[in-house]
Amino acid sequence: GESVGLHLPTLSVQEGDNSIINCAYSNSASDYFIWYKQESGKGPQFIIDIRSNMDKRQGQRVTVLLNKTVKHLSLQIAATQPGDSAVYFCAEKNNTGKLIFGQGTTLQVKP
Amino acid sequence: DAGVIQSPRHEVTEMGQEVTLRCKPISGHNSLFWYRQTMMRGLELLIYFNNNVPIDDSGMPEDRFSAKMPNASFSTLKIQPSEPRDSAVYFCASSFASGGETQYFGPGTRLLVL
């Protein structure tokens, strides 16, 4: 069946280092991917998205990379800050237009 | 912009009671989504509307759940009767694109059914 999964449930990084959060997806026909950040007690917050006709997209301190050959998505956060501590979800848009979310990766930033 | 507004933020009720969750999407957005989040199952789409019309309700758990969108600025998710296994955080999201992209989430309603 269709699934979007994350390789690591928890990622711990030192403040100031770069973070890389990975995501695998199974539907090769997916044409849109998105990353969300969810802080404790809050709703998911949009970070960045990418379409399948792109390999890379950059935002403010964040970069999303898409490797369609191996169906892999990653989120890179530069100079990680304590405020980046949260759960990060990747999601893909399936054939029916619905977003399918992964289980999430917890990012812990150590001061 | 105030963002997606949900009420109540917290709800504690007893099994068998009716629960109504409310959502006001971002003005101008034409798609609205209801999600449920639990530790065991993660974030699940229950139903979504496009231009106030339900498009896909395949995620609605059972007949106890119903959702309506009487106009572009208001939607409800109702559970009747509620059961302890319905305890979860319920999120409403809206998007400008009918394709469901770039959804903006509300703060959620934390429901506890005793």
mmCIF file of C-alpha atoms in Angstrom:
data_model
loop_
_atom_site.group_PDB
_atom_site.id
_atom_site.type_symbol
_atom_site.label_atom_id
_atom_site.label_comp_id
_atom_site.label_asym_id
_atom_site.label_seq_id
_atom_site.Cartn_x
_atom_site.Cartn_y
_atom_site.Cartn_z
ATOM 1 C CA GLY A 1 0.000 0.000 0.000
ATOM 2 C CA GLU A 2 0.893 3.626 -0.127
ATOM 3 C CA SER A 3 3.021 4.948 2.681
ATOM 4 C CA VAL A 4 5.270 7.777 3.619
ATOM 5 C CA GLY A 5 7.825 6.884 6.215
ATOM 6 C CA LEU A 6 10.629 8.517 8.113
ATOM 7 C CA HIS A 7 13.969 6.827 8.647
ATOM 8 C CA LEU A 8 14.613 8.044 12.196
ATOM 9 C CA PRO A 9 12.074 8.764 14.906
ATOM 10 C CA THR A 10 14.373 11.150 16.831
ATOM 11 C CA LEU A 11 17.244 13.342 15.728
ATOM 12 C CA SER A 12 19.433 15.149 18.234
ATOM 13 C CA VAL A 13 21.733 17.932 17.047
ATOM 14 C CA GLN A 14 23.919 20.591 18.593
ATOM 15 C CA GLU A 15 22.800 24.175 18.334
ATOM 16 C CA GLY A 16 24.445 25.766 15.336
ATOM 17 C CA ASP A 17 24.910 22.524 13.450
ATOM 18 C CA ASN A 18 23.004 21.619 10.327
ATOM 19 C CA SER A 19 20.119 19.125 10.573
ATOM 20 C CA ILE A 20 19.006 16.662 7.951
ATOM 21 C CA ILE A 21 15.657 14.934 8.279
ATOM 22 C CA ASN A 22 14.927 12.152 5.838
ATOM 23 C CA CYS A 23 11.735 10.738 4.418
ATOM 24 C CA ALA A 24 10.953 7.836 2.100
ATOM 25 C CA TYR A 25 7.839 7.607 -0.002
ATOM 26 C CA SER A 26 6.402 4.715 -1.940
ATOM 27 C CA ASN A 27 4.186 6.239 -4.643
ATOM 28 C CA SER A 28 6.334 7.023 -7.649
ATOM 29 C CA ALA A 29 3.406 8.902 -9.206
ATOM 30 C CA SER A 30 3.311 11.513 -6.427
ATOM 31 C CA ASP A 31 3.951 14.948 -7.854
ATOM 32 C CA TYR A 32 3.933 17.146 -4.782
ATOM 33 C CA PHE A 33 5.664 16.952 -1.420
ATOM 34 C CA ILE A 34 5.538 19.124 1.642
ATOM 35 C CA TRP A 35 7.220 19.484 5.018
ATOM 36 C CA TYR A 36 5.508 20.558 8.199
ATOM 37 C CA LYS A 37 6.811 21.464 11.635
ATOM 38 C CA GLN A 38 4.711 20.750 14.700
ATOM 39 C CA GLU A 39 5.557 22.189 18.080
ATOM 40 C CA SER A 40 4.076 20.772 21.225
ATOM 41 C CA GLY A 41 0.426 21.701 21.629
ATOM 42 C CA LYS A 42 0.180 23.363 18.236
ATOM 43 C CA GLY A 43 -1.000 22.497 14.785
ATOM 44 C CA PRO A 44 1.388 21.566 11.971
ATOM 45 C CA GLN A 45 3.044 24.599 10.426
ATOM 46 C CA PHE A 46 3.964 24.738 6.744
ATOM 47 C CA ILE A 47 7.716 24.913 6.134
ATOM 48 C CA ILE A 48 8.414 24.273 2.476
ATOM 49 C CA ASP A 49 7.095 22.292 -0.455
ATOM 50 C CA ILE A 50 8.417 20.952 -3.742
ATOM 51 C CA ARG A 51 6.976 19.607 -6.951
ATOM 52 C CA SER A 52 8.253 16.518 -8.671
ATOM 53 C CA ASN A 53 9.682 18.509 -11.567
ATOM 54 C CA MET A 54 12.256 19.965 -9.185
ATOM 55 C CA ASP A 55 15.185 18.394 -7.338
ATOM 56 C CA LYS A 56 15.830 21.132 -4.850
ATOM 57 C CA ARG A 57 14.120 24.096 -3.339
ATOM 58 C CA GLN A 58 15.441 26.574 -0.813
ATOM 59 C CA GLY A 59 13.753 28.705 1.770
ATOM 60 C CA GLN A 60 14.984 30.664 4.715
ATOM 61 C CA ARG A 61 17.522 28.358 6.429
ATOM 62 C CA VAL A 62 15.741 25.319 4.971
ATOM 63 C CA THR A 63 16.317 23.276 1.856
ATOM 64 C CA VAL A 64 14.245 20.403 0.543
ATOM 65 C CA LEU A 65 15.844 17.824 -1.710
ATOM 66 C CA LEU A 66 13.907 15.363 -3.810
ATOM 67 C CA ASN A 67 15.421 12.218 -5.282
ATOM 68 C CA LYS A 68 12.776 10.587 -7.427
ATOM 69 C CA THR A 69 15.035 7.730 -8.440
ATOM 70 C CA VAL A 70 15.094 6.332 -4.928
ATOM 71 C CA LYS A 71 11.870 8.016 -3.787
ATOM 72 C CA HIS A 72 13.570 9.967 -1.063
ATOM 73 C CA LEU A 73 12.886 13.392 0.374
ATOM 74 C CA SER A 74 14.998 15.318 2.832
ATOM 75 C CA LEU A 75 14.744 18.529 4.797
ATOM 76 C CA GLN A 76 17.932 20.362 5.638
ATOM 77 C CA ILE A 77 17.951 23.024 8.340
ATOM 78 C CA ALA A 78 21.005 25.257 8.445
ATOM 79 C CA ALA A 79 22.429 26.544 11.733
ATOM 80 C CA THR A 80 19.835 24.746 13.830
ATOM 81 C CA GLN A 81 18.418 26.815 16.656
ATOM 82 C CA PRO A 82 16.585 25.824 19.873
ATOM 83 C CA GLY A 83 13.379 27.114 18.305
ATOM 84 C CA ASP A 84 13.692 24.443 15.636
ATOM 85 C CA SER A 85 12.977 21.739 18.208
ATOM 86 C CA ALA A 86 9.739 20.118 17.098
ATOM 87 C CA VAL A 87 8.302 17.140 15.246
ATOM 88 C CA TYR A 88 8.780 17.321 11.500
ATOM 89 C CA PHE A 89 6.399 15.623 9.082
ATOM 90 C CA CYS A 90 6.792 14.976 5.415
ATOM 91 C CA ALA A 91 3.728 14.424 3.255
ATOM 92 C CA GLU A 92 3.045 13.492 -0.346
ATOM 93 C CA LYS A 93 0.013 14.185 -2.447
ATOM 94 C CA ASN A 94 -1.449 10.944 -3.710
ATOM 95 C CA ASN A 95 -3.417 10.146 -6.861
ATOM 96 C CA THR A 96 -6.674 11.339 -5.329
ATOM 97 C CA GLY A 97 -5.199 14.641 -4.241
ATOM 98 C CA LYS A 98 -4.976 13.836 -0.549
ATOM 99 C CA LEU A 99 -1.901 14.528 1.536
ATOM 100 C CA ILE A 100 -0.484 11.376 3.115
ATOM 101 C CA PHE A 101 1.624 12.168 6.168
ATOM 102 C CA GLY A 102 4.564 10.281 7.564
ATOM 103 C CA GLN A 103 4.826 9.410 11.229
ATOM 104 C CA GLY A 104 7.148 12.293 12.049
ATOM 105 C CA THR A 105 10.705 12.832 13.265
ATOM 106 C CA THR A 106 11.407 14.553 16.551
ATOM 107 C CA LEU A 107 14.233 17.075 16.292
ATOM 108 C CA GLN A 108 15.970 17.883 19.563
ATOM 109 C CA VAL A 109 18.399 20.789 19.605
ATOM 110 C CA LYS A 110 20.998 20.713 22.346
ATOM 111 C CA PRO A 111 22.289 24.083 23.586
ATOM 112 C CA ASP B 1 -4.911 37.120 8.878
ATOM 113 C CA ALA B 2 -6.139 35.231 11.927
ATOM 114 C CA GLY B 3 -5.386 31.848 10.435
ATOM 115 C CA VAL B 4 -7.612 28.817 10.806
ATOM 116 C CA ILE B 5 -9.737 29.092 13.923
ATOM 117 C CA GLN B 6 -10.977 26.070 15.835
ATOM 118 C CA SER B 7 -13.223 25.762 18.846
ATOM 119 C CA PRO B 8 -13.263 24.554 21.461
ATOM 120 C CA ARG B 9 -9.545 24.118 22.103
ATOM 121 C CA HIS B 10 -10.204 21.450 24.688
ATOM 122 C CA GLU B 11 -13.205 19.215 25.230
ATOM 123 C CA VAL B 12 -13.774 16.653 27.937
ATOM 124 C CA THR B 13 -16.947 14.620 27.707
ATOM 125 C CA GLU B 14 -18.411 11.346 28.791
ATOM 126 C CA MET B 15 -18.941 8.351 26.598
ATOM 127 C CA GLY B 16 -22.220 8.527 24.736
ATOM 128 C CA GLN B 17 -22.381 12.304 24.601
ATOM 129 C CA GLU B 18 -22.489 14.293 21.394
ATOM 130 C CA VAL B 19 -19.422 16.324 20.531
ATOM 131 C CA THR B 20 -19.313 19.157 18.004
ATOM 132 C CA LEU B 21 -16.053 20.635 16.802
ATOM 133 C CA ARG B 22 -16.001 23.874 14.870
ATOM 134 C CA CYS B 23 -13.718 25.383 12.296
ATOM 135 C CA LYS B 24 -13.405 28.690 10.507
ATOM 136 C CA PRO B 25 -11.023 28.452 7.536
ATOM 137 C CA ILE B 26 -8.786 31.223 6.278
ATOM 138 C CA SER B 27 -10.799 33.722 4.304
ATOM 139 C CA GLY B 28 -10.559 33.073 0.579
ATOM 140 C CA HIS B 29 -9.548 29.450 0.932
ATOM 141 C CA ASN B 30 -11.820 27.090 -0.947
ATOM 142 C CA SER B 31 -10.748 23.744 0.475
ATOM 143 C CA LEU B 32 -11.192 22.548 4.048
ATOM 144 C CA PHE B 33 -9.837 19.425 5.678
ATOM 145 C CA TRP B 34 -10.513 17.606 8.948
ATOM 146 C CA TYR B 35 -7.718 15.501 10.430
ATOM 147 C CA ARG B 36 -7.353 13.391 13.533
ATOM 148 C CA GLN B 37 -4.001 12.920 15.257
ATOM 149 C CA THR B 38 -3.123 10.161 17.721
ATOM 150 C CA MET B 39 0.150 8.710 18.873
ATOM 151 C CA MET B 40 -0.725 5.324 17.438
ATOM 152 C CA ARG B 41 -2.033 6.351 14.020
ATOM 153 C CA GLY B 42 -0.402 9.714 13.435
ATOM 154 C CA LEU B 43 -2.179 12.320 11.346
ATOM 155 C CA GLU B 44 -5.162 10.932 9.451
ATOM 156 C CA LEU B 45 -7.404 12.735 6.989
ATOM 157 C CA LEU B 46 -11.055 12.265 7.882
ATOM 158 C CA ILE B 47 -12.831 14.302 5.227
ATOM 159 C CA TYR B 48 -12.275 17.248 2.961
ATOM 160 C CA PHE B 49 -14.458 19.793 1.253
ATOM 161 C CA ASN B 50 -13.938 21.781 -1.896
ATOM 162 C CA ASN B 51 -16.147 24.837 -2.368
ATOM 163 C CA ASN B 52 -18.287 23.605 0.554
ATOM 164 C CA VAL B 53 -18.947 20.234 -1.095
ATOM 165 C CA PRO B 54 -17.644 17.048 0.552
ATOM 166 C CA ILE B 55 -15.206 15.450 -1.868
ATOM 167 C CA ASP B 56 -13.775 12.507 0.034
ATOM 168 C CA ASP B 57 -15.071 11.158 3.327
ATOM 169 C CA SER B 58 -13.378 7.774 3.091
ATOM 170 C CA GLY B 59 -11.371 8.567 6.196
ATOM 171 C CA MET B 60 -14.387 9.020 8.423
ATOM 172 C CA PRO B 61 -14.174 6.151 10.915
ATOM 173 C CA GLU B 62 -17.827 5.205 11.051
ATOM 174 C CA ASP B 63 -21.355 6.502 11.001
ATOM 175 C CA ARG B 64 -20.893 8.136 14.370
ATOM 176 C CA PHE B 65 -18.834 10.809 12.621
ATOM 177 C CA SER B 66 -20.379 13.452 10.400
ATOM 178 C CA ALA B 67 -19.135 16.725 8.946
ATOM 179 C CA LYS B 68 -20.842 19.684 7.371
ATOM 180 C CA MET B 69 -19.827 22.872 5.685
ATOM 181 C CA PRO B 70 -22.891 25.092 5.348
ATOM 182 C CA ASN B 71 -20.894 28.014 3.969
ATOM 183 C CA ALA B 72 -17.389 29.011 2.978
ATOM 184 C CA SER B 73 -16.479 30.270 6.436
ATOM 185 C CA PHE B 74 -17.693 27.517 8.735
ATOM 186 C CA SER B 75 -17.508 23.767 9.181
ATOM 187 C CA THR B 76 -18.419 21.319 11.911
ATOM 188 C CA LEU B 77 -17.308 17.824 12.781
ATOM 189 C CA LYS B 78 -19.758 15.944 14.947
ATOM 190 C CA ILE B 79 -19.331 12.722 16.862
ATOM 191 C CA GLN B 80 -22.499 11.098 18.133
ATOM 192 C CA PRO B 81 -22.305 9.098 20.302
ATOM 193 C CA SER B 82 -18.726 9.618 21.398
ATOM 194 C CA GLU B 83 -16.531 6.759 22.610
ATOM 195 C CA PRO B 84 -13.232 6.711 24.549
ATOM 196 C CA ARG B 85 -11.360 5.614 21.409
ATOM 197 C CA ASP B 86 -12.340 8.907 19.780
ATOM 198 C CA SER B 87 -9.977 10.699 22.144
ATOM 199 C CA ALA B 88 -7.456 12.527 19.961
ATOM 200 C CA VAL B 89 -6.490 15.931 18.683
ATOM 201 C CA TYR B 90 -8.682 17.034 15.798
ATOM 202 C CA PHE B 91 -7.254 19.512 13.325
ATOM 203 C CA CYS B 92 -8.926 21.582 10.707
ATOM 204 C CA ALA B 93 -6.893 22.854 7.765
ATOM 205 C CA SER B 94 -7.668 24.986 4.770
ATOM 206 C CA SER B 95 -5.998 25.664 1.460
ATOM 207 C CA PHE B 96 -6.410 27.964 -1.474
ATOM 208 C CA ALA B 97 -5.715 25.222 -3.983
ATOM 209 C CA SER B 98 -8.406 22.681 -4.718
ATOM 210 C CA GLY B 99 -5.635 20.128 -5.111
ATOM 211 C CA GLY B 100 -5.054 20.120 -1.377
ATOM 212 C CA GLU B 101 -1.620 21.640 -1.504
ATOM 213 C CA THR B 102 -0.128 23.982 1.070
ATOM 214 C CA GLN B 103 -2.708 23.355 3.747
ATOM 215 C CA TYR B 104 -2.712 25.662 6.743
ATOM 216 C CA PHE B 105 -3.647 24.041 10.011
ATOM 217 C CA GLY B 106 -5.581 25.364 12.951
ATOM 218 C CA PRO B 107 -4.445 24.923 16.566
ATOM 219 C CA GLY B 108 -6.553 21.791 17.002
ATOM 220 C CA THR B 109 -9.177 20.595 19.442
ATOM 221 C CA ARG B 110 -7.957 18.194 22.091
ATOM 222 C CA LEU B 111 -10.807 15.773 22.794
ATOM 223 C CA LEU B 112 -10.947 13.445 25.752
ATOM 224 C CA VAL B 113 -13.850 11.026 26.026
ATOM 225 C CA LEU B 114 -14.138 9.414 29.432
#
